[in-house]
Coordinates of C-alpha atoms and ligand atoms in Angstrom, one line a residue:
X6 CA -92.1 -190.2 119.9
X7 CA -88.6 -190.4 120.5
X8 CA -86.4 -187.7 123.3
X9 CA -83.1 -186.9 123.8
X10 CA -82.6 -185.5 127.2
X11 CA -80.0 -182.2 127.0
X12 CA -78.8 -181.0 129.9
X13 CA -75.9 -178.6 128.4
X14 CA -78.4 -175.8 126.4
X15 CA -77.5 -171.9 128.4
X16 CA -79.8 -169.3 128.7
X17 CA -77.3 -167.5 127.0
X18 CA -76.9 -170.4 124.0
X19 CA -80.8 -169.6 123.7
X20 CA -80.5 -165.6 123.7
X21 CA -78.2 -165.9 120.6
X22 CA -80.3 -164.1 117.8
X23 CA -83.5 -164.0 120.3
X24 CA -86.0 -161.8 118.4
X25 CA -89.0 -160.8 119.8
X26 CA -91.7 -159.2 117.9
X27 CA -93.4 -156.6 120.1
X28 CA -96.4 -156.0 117.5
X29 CA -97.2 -159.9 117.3
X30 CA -96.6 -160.5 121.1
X31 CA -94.3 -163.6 120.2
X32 CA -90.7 -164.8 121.0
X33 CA -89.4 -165.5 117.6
X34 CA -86.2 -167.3 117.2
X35 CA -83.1 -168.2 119.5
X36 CA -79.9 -170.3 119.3
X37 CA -78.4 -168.8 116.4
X38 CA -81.4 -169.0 114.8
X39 CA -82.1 -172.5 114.8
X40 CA -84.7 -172.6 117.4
X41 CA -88.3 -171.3 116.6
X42 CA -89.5 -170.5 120.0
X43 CA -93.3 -169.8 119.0
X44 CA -94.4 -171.8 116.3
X45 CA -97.7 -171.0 114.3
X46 CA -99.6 -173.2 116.5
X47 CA -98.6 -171.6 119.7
X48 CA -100.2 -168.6 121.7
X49 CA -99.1 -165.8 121.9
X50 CA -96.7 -164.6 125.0
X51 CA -98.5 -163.6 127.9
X52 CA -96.5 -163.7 130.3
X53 CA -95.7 -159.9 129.8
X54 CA -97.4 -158.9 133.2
X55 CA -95.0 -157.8 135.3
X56 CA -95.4 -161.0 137.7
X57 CA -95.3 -163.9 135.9
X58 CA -92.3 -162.6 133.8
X59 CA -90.4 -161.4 136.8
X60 CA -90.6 -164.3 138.7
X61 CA -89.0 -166.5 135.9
X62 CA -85.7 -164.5 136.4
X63 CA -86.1 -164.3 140.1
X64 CA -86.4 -167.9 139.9
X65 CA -83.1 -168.2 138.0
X66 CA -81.3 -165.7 139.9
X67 CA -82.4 -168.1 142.7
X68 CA -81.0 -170.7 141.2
X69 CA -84.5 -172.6 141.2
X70 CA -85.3 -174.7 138.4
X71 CA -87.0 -173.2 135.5
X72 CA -89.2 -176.7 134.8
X73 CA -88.7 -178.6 131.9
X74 CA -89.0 -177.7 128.4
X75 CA -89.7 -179.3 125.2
X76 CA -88.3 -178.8 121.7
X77 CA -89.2 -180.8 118.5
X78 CA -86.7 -181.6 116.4
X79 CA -87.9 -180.4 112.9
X80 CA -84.4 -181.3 111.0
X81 CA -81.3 -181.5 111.5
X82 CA -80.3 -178.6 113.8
X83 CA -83.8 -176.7 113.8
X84 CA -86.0 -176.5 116.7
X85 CA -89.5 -175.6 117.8
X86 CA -90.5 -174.9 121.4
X87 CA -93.2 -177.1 122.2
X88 CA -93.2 -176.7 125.7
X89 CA -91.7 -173.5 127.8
X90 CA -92.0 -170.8 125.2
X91 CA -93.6 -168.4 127.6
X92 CA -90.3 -169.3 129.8
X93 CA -87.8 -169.1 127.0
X94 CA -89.4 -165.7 125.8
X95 CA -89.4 -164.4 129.2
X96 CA -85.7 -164.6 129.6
X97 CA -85.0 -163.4 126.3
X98 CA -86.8 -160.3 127.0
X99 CA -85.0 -160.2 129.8
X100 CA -81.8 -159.9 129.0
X101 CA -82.2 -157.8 126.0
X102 CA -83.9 -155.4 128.1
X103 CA -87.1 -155.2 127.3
X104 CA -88.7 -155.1 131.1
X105 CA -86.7 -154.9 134.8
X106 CA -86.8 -156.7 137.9
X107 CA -86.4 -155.2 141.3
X108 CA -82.7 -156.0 142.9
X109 CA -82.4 -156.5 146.7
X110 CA -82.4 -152.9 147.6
X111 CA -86.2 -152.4 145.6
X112 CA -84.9 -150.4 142.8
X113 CA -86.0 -151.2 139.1
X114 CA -82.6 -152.9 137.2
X115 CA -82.9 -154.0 133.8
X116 CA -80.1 -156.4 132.7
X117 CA -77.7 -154.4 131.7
X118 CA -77.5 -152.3 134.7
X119 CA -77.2 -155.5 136.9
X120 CA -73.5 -156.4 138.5
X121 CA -71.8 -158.5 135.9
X122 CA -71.3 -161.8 138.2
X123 CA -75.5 -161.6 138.6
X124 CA -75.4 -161.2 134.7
X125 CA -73.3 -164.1 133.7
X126 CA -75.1 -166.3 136.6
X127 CA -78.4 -165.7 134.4
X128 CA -76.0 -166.9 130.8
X129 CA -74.8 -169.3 132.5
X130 CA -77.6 -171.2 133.9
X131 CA -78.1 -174.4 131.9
X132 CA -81.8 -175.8 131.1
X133 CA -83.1 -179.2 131.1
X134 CA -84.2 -179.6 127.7
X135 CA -86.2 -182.6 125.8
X136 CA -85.6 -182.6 122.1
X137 CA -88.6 -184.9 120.7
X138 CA -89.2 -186.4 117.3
X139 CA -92.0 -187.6 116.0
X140 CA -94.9 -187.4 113.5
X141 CA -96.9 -184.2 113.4
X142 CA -100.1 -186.1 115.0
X143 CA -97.9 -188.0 117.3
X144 CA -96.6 -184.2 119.0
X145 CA -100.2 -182.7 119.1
X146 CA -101.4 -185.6 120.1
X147 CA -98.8 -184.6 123.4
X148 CA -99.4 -181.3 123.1
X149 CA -103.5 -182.1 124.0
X150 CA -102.3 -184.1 126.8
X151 CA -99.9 -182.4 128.7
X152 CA -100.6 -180.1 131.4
X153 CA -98.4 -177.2 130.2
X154 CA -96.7 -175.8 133.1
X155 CA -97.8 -172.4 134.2
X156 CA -101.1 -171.5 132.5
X157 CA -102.6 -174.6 130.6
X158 CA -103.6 -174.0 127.3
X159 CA -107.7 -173.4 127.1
X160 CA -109.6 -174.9 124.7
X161 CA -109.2 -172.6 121.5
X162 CA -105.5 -172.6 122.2
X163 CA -105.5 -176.2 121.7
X164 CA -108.0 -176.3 118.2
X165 CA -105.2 -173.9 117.0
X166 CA -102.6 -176.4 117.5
X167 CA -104.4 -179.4 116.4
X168 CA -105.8 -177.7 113.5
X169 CA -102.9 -175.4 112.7
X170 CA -102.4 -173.9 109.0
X171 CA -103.1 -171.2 106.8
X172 CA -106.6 -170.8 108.3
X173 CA -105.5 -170.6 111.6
X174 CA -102.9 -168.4 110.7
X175 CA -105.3 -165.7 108.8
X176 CA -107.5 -166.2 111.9
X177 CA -105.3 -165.3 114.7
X178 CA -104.2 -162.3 112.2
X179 CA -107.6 -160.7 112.6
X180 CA -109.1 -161.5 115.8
X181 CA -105.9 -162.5 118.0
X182 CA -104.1 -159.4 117.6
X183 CA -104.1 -157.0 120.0
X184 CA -103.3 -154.1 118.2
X185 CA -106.4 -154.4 115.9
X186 CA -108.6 -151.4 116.5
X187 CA -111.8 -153.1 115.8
X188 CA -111.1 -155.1 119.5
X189 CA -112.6 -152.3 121.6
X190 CA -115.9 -151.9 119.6
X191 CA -116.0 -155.7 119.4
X192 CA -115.5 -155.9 123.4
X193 CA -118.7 -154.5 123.9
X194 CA -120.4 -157.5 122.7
X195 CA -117.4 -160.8 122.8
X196 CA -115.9 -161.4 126.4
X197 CA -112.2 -162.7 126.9
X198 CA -109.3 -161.5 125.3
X199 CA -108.0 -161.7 122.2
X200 CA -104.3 -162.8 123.4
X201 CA -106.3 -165.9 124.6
X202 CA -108.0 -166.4 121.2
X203 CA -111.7 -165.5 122.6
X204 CA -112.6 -163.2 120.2
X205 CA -111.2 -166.1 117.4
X206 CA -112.9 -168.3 119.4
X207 CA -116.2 -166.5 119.3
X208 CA -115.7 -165.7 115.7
X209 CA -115.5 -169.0 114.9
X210 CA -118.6 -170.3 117.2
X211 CA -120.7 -168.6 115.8
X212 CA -120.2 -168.9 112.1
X213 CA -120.0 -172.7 112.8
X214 CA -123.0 -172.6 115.2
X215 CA -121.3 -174.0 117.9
X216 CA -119.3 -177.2 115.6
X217 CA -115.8 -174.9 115.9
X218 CA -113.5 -178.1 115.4
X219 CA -115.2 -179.6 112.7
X220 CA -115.5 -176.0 110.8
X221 CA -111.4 -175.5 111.6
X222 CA -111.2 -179.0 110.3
X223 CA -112.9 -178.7 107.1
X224 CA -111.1 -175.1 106.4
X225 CA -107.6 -175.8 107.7
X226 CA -106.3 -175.4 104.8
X227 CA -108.1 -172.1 103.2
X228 CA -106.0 -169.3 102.2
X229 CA -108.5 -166.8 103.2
X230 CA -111.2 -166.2 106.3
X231 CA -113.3 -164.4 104.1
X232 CA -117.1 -166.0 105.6
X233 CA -115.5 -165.9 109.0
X234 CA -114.9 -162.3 108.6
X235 CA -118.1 -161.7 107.0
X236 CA -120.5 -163.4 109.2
X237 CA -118.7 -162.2 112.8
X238 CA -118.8 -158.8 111.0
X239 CA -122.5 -159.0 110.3
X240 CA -123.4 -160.2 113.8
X241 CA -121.8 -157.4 115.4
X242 CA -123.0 -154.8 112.6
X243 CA -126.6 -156.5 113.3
X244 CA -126.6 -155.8 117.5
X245 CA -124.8 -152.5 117.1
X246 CA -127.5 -151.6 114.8
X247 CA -130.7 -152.8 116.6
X248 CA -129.4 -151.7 120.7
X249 CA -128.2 -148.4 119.9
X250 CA -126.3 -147.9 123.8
X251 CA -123.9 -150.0 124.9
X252 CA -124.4 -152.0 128.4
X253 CA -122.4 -154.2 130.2
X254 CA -124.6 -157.2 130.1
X255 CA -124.6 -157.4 126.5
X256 CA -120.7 -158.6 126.9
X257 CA -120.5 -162.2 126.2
X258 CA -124.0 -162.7 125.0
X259 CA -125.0 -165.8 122.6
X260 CA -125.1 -163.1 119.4
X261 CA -124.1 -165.5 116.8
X262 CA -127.8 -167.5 117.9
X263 CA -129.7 -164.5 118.8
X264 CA -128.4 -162.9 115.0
X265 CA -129.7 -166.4 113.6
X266 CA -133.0 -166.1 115.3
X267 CA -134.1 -162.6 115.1
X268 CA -132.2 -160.7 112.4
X269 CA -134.9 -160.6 109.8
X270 CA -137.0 -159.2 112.1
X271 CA -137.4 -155.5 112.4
X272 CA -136.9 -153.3 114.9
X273 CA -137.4 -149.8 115.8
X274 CA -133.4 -148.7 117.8
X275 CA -135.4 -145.5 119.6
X276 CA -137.8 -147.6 121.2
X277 CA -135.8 -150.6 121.6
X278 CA -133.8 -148.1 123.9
X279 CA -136.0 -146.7 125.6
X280 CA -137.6 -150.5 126.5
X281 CA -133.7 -151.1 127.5
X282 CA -133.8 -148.6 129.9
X283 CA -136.7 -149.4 131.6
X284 CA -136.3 -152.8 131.7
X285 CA -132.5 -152.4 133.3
X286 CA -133.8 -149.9 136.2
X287 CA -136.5 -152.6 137.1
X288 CA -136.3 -154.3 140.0
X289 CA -137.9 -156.9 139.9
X290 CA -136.1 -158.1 136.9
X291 CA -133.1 -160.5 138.4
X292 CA -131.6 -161.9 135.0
X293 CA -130.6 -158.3 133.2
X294 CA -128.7 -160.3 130.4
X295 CA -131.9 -161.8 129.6
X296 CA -133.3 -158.3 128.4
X297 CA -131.9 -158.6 125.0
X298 CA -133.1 -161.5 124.0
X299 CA -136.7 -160.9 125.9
X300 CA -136.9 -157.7 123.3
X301 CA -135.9 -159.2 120.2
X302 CA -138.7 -161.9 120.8
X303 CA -141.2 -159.5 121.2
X304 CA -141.2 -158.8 125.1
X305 CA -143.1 -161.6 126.2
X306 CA -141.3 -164.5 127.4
X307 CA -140.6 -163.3 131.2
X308 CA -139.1 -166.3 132.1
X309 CA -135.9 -164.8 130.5
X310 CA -136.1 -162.0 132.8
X311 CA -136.3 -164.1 136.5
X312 CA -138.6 -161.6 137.6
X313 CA -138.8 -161.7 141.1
X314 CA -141.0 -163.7 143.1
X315 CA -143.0 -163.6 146.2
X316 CA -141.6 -164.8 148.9
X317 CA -143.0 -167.4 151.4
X318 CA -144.1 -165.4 153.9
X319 CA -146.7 -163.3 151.5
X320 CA -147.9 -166.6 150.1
X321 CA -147.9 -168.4 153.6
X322 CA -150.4 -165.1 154.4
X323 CA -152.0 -164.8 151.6
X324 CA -152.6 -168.8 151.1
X325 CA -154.3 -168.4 155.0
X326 CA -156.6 -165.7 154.5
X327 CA -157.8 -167.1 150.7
X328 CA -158.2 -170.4 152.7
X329 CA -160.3 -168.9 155.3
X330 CA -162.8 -166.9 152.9
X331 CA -163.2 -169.6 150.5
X332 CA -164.1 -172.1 153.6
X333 CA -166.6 -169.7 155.2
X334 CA -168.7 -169.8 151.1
X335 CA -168.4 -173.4 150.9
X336 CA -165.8 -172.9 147.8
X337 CA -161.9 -174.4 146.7
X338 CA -159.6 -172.0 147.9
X339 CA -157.9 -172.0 143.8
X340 CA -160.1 -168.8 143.0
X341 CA -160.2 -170.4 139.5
X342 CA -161.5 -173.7 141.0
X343 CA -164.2 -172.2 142.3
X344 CA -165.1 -170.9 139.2
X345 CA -165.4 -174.3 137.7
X346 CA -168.1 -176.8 137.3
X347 CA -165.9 -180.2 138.3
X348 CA -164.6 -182.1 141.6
X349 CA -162.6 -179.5 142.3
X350 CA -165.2 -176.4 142.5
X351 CA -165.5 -176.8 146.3
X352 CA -161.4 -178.4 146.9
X353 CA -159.5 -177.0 149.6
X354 CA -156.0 -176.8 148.1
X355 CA -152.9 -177.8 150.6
X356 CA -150.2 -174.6 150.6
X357 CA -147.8 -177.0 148.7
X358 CA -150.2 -177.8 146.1
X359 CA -150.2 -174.0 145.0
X360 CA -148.5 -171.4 143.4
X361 CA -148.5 -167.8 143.7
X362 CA -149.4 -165.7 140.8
X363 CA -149.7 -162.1 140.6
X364 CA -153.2 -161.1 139.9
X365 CA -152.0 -157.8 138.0
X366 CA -149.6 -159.5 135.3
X367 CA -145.2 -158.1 136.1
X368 CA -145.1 -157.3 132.3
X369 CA -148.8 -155.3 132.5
X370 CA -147.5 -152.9 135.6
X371 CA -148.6 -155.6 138.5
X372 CA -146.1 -155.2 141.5
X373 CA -144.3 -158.5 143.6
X374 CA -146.2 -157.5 146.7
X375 CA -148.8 -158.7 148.9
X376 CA -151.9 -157.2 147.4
X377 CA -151.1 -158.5 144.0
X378 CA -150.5 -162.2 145.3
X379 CA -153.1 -165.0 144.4
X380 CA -152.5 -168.3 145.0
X381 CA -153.4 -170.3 142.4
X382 CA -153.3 -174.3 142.2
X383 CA -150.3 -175.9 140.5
X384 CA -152.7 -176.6 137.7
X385 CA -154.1 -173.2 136.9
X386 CA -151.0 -171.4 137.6
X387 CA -149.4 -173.2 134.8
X388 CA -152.3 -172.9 133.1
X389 CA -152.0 -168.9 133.2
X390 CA -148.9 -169.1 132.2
X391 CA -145.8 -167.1 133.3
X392 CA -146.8 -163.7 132.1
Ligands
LIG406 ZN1 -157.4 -174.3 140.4

C-alpha cells in the first residue's frame, strides 16, 4: 500500500460541502465534495454524545493534536475516510452547528456564536493526513489490523468492512438504523445497540447458526435480505408468541438456538406465564436466564436453573449425625448403601466422598434446608440425578 503524508488539509478545506445525514447517523461528504467521509463499510457516527464530540473541539481549540487520519485514494481527487471519520464528522457538525461546547465562562456556544479569532483558530487548524492507495483487500486487510483510535471497531463492525456490498448495505438498512420502530420490540429479546450493528449482528447469528462470516461471505453480493429478514422475524415472532410478558432476562438470550430446538413444540402462553412467574420469585433459583430454556424443554433439567445448594455447614451436620446413626446399626452411612446387597452395604463414607441431595426433590416442593439434606455418596448422588 502506498501513502502520501499531507500535512496542508484545514478543518475548514474539510467542512467545504460537509453534509451530514441526521436520519442515517453518518458524515457524508467534505472537501468540495471529493471526500467520502463514511464509506459503506464504515459505522455509523457515534460520537454524538455530548463527550466524546465535545472533546474533539476542545482538543482543537487546545491546539492538541487530533491523531492521525487516513484517507484512500479512490481516483484522482476522490477520497474515502478510512481512519478518523468519527473525528472528521465531529468537527463538521461542529461548525455547522449542529451541537455546542461550553466556553470558559460555562455557557453553551455553538460555532457561530463563538468570537471570530476562536472560529478561524478551529478553520485554520491543519490535519495530519495519510492518503493511501492500494487494492481493496490490501486496505481491509489494514483496516482489520489497526487499532482505530478512540473506540476500536468490534467484531461486526469489521465483517461489514471486509465483507462490504449490497448485502451489507440492505442489512445495516434494517437492523442498524436507529430510527426503525421495530428496535424497541426487538430490544426486549437482542442486547446491544443497533448503532454498533448488534441487532445486524444477532440477525445474522442466528440465521447462519453461529457461521456469520462465512454466510456474509457467500451472500455479499445479494440484492436483497429477504431469509435474513424472514428467519430473525420468525424467531422473535416465535418467543413473543410462546412468553407472553416481557422480562429482563430474556434480553440477550440464544433465541436463534432455542427457536431451532423447541419451536415445533407446543406450548400453552397462560401457563407458560404463570410457570414464569413462579419460577422468577423463587429463591432458590440463582440462574433466572436459565428459566426460558428450562420451560421450553419441559421443566426438568434444573441444572439450567443453579438451584441453590446446601451449604457446608448443613452437610458438615448432617454428614455427622447420618454417620453416627448408621455406626450405632452396623450400616454405610450412604442411606442407599445400606440398602444394597454389595461391599458397600456396611461402608462408612468419608465427608468428601459425598454429596448432598435433597431428600424432597427442589422441582417437587423440597426446600434447601437442613431437614431436607441427605448425604448421599458421590456414586448414588449422580445416580439420582440432579432433580
Ligand atoms: Zn451409596
Amino acid at each position: 500500500m502506498k501513502t502520501t503524508l499531507k500535512t496542508d488539509i484545514t478543518v475548514k478545506d474539510i467542512c467545504e460541502g460537509f453534509v451530514y445525514n441526521e436520519l442515517e447517523g453518518k458524515g457524508l461528504f467534505g472537501l468540495s465534495g471529493q471526500l467520502t467521509i463514511q464509506p459503506e463499510y464504515q459505522r455509523n457516527y457515534i460520537y454524538a454524545d455530548g463527550k466524546k464530540d465535545v472533546a474533539v473541539i476542545e482538543s482543537i481549540l487546545k491546539g492538541y493534536l487530533l491523531g492521525l487520519i487516513y484517507f484512500v485514494k479512490v481516483s484522482d481527487n476522490q477520497f474515502e475516510v478510512l481512519d478518523g471519520q468519527q473525528r472528521i464528522t465531529s468537527f463538521g457538525r461542529f461548525v455547522t452547528n449542529k451541537f455546542a461546547v461550553k466556553d470558559e465562562n460555562g455557557m453553551e456556544q455553538y460555532f457561530s456564536g463563538i468570537a471570530a479569532d476562536k472560529q478561524s483558530g478551529i478553520l485554520e487548524t491543519k490535519l495530519t493526513i495519510y492518503e493511501c492507495e492500494g487494492t481493496e483487500s490490501e486496505i481491509k486487510q489494514w483496516f482489520r489490523t489497526i487499532n482505530i483510535a478512540g473506540i476500536p471497531l468490534n467484531n461486526q463492525e469489521l465483517l461489514n468492512a471486509i465483507f462490504s456490498g449490497p448485502f451489507v448495505t440492505l442489512g445495516k438498512e434494517e437492523f442498524s438504523n436507529s430510527q426503525n420502530s421495530n428496535i424497541q420490540k426487538w430490544s426486549a429479546y437482542v442486547s446491544g445497540s443497533a448503532n454498533r450493528q448488534e441487532f445486524l449482528e444477532c440477525a445474522l447469528d442466528w440465521v447462519s447458526k453461529g457461521n456469520i462470516s462465512d454466510y456474509m461471505s457467500r451472500h455479499r453480493f445479494d440484492t436483497n435480505i429477504t431469509e435474513l429478514k424472514i428467519y430473525f422475524n420468525s424467531v422473535i415472532e416465535w418467543v413473543s408468541g410462546v412468553f407472553k410478558d416481557v422480562e429482563s432476562e430474556m434480553r440477550g438470550l440464544e433465541w436463534g438456538r432455542l427457536y431451532e430446538a423447541y419451536h415445533k413444540e407446543a406450548y400453552d402462553p397462560a401457563k407458560v406465564s404463570v410457570e414464569v412467574q413462579n419460577l422468577i420469585g423463587d429463591s432458590y433459583v440463582k440462574n433466572r436466564k436459565g428459566i426460558f430454556e428450562f420451560i421450553l424443554g419441559g421443566s426438568v433439567d434444573t441444572k439450567l436453573l443453579d438451584v441453590r445448594v446446601f451449604d457446608d455447614a448443613t452437610k458438615k451436620s448432617v454428614y455427622a449425625t447420618q454417620t453416627a446413626k448408621a455406626e450405632t446399626k452396623g450400616e454405610s452411612n450412604c442411606p442407599l448403601c445400606a440398602l444394597g446387597h454389595d461391599a458397600n452395604k456396611n461402608k462408612i463414607w468419608k465427608l468428601a466422598e459425598m454429596d448432598a441431595d435433597h431428600v424432597s426433590a427442589w422441582s417437587k416442593g423440597g426446600a434447601t434446608e437442613a431437614k431436607n439434606c441427605q448425604m448421599l455418596c458421590k456414586t448414588h448422588n449422580r445416580a439420582k440425578g440432579n432433580r
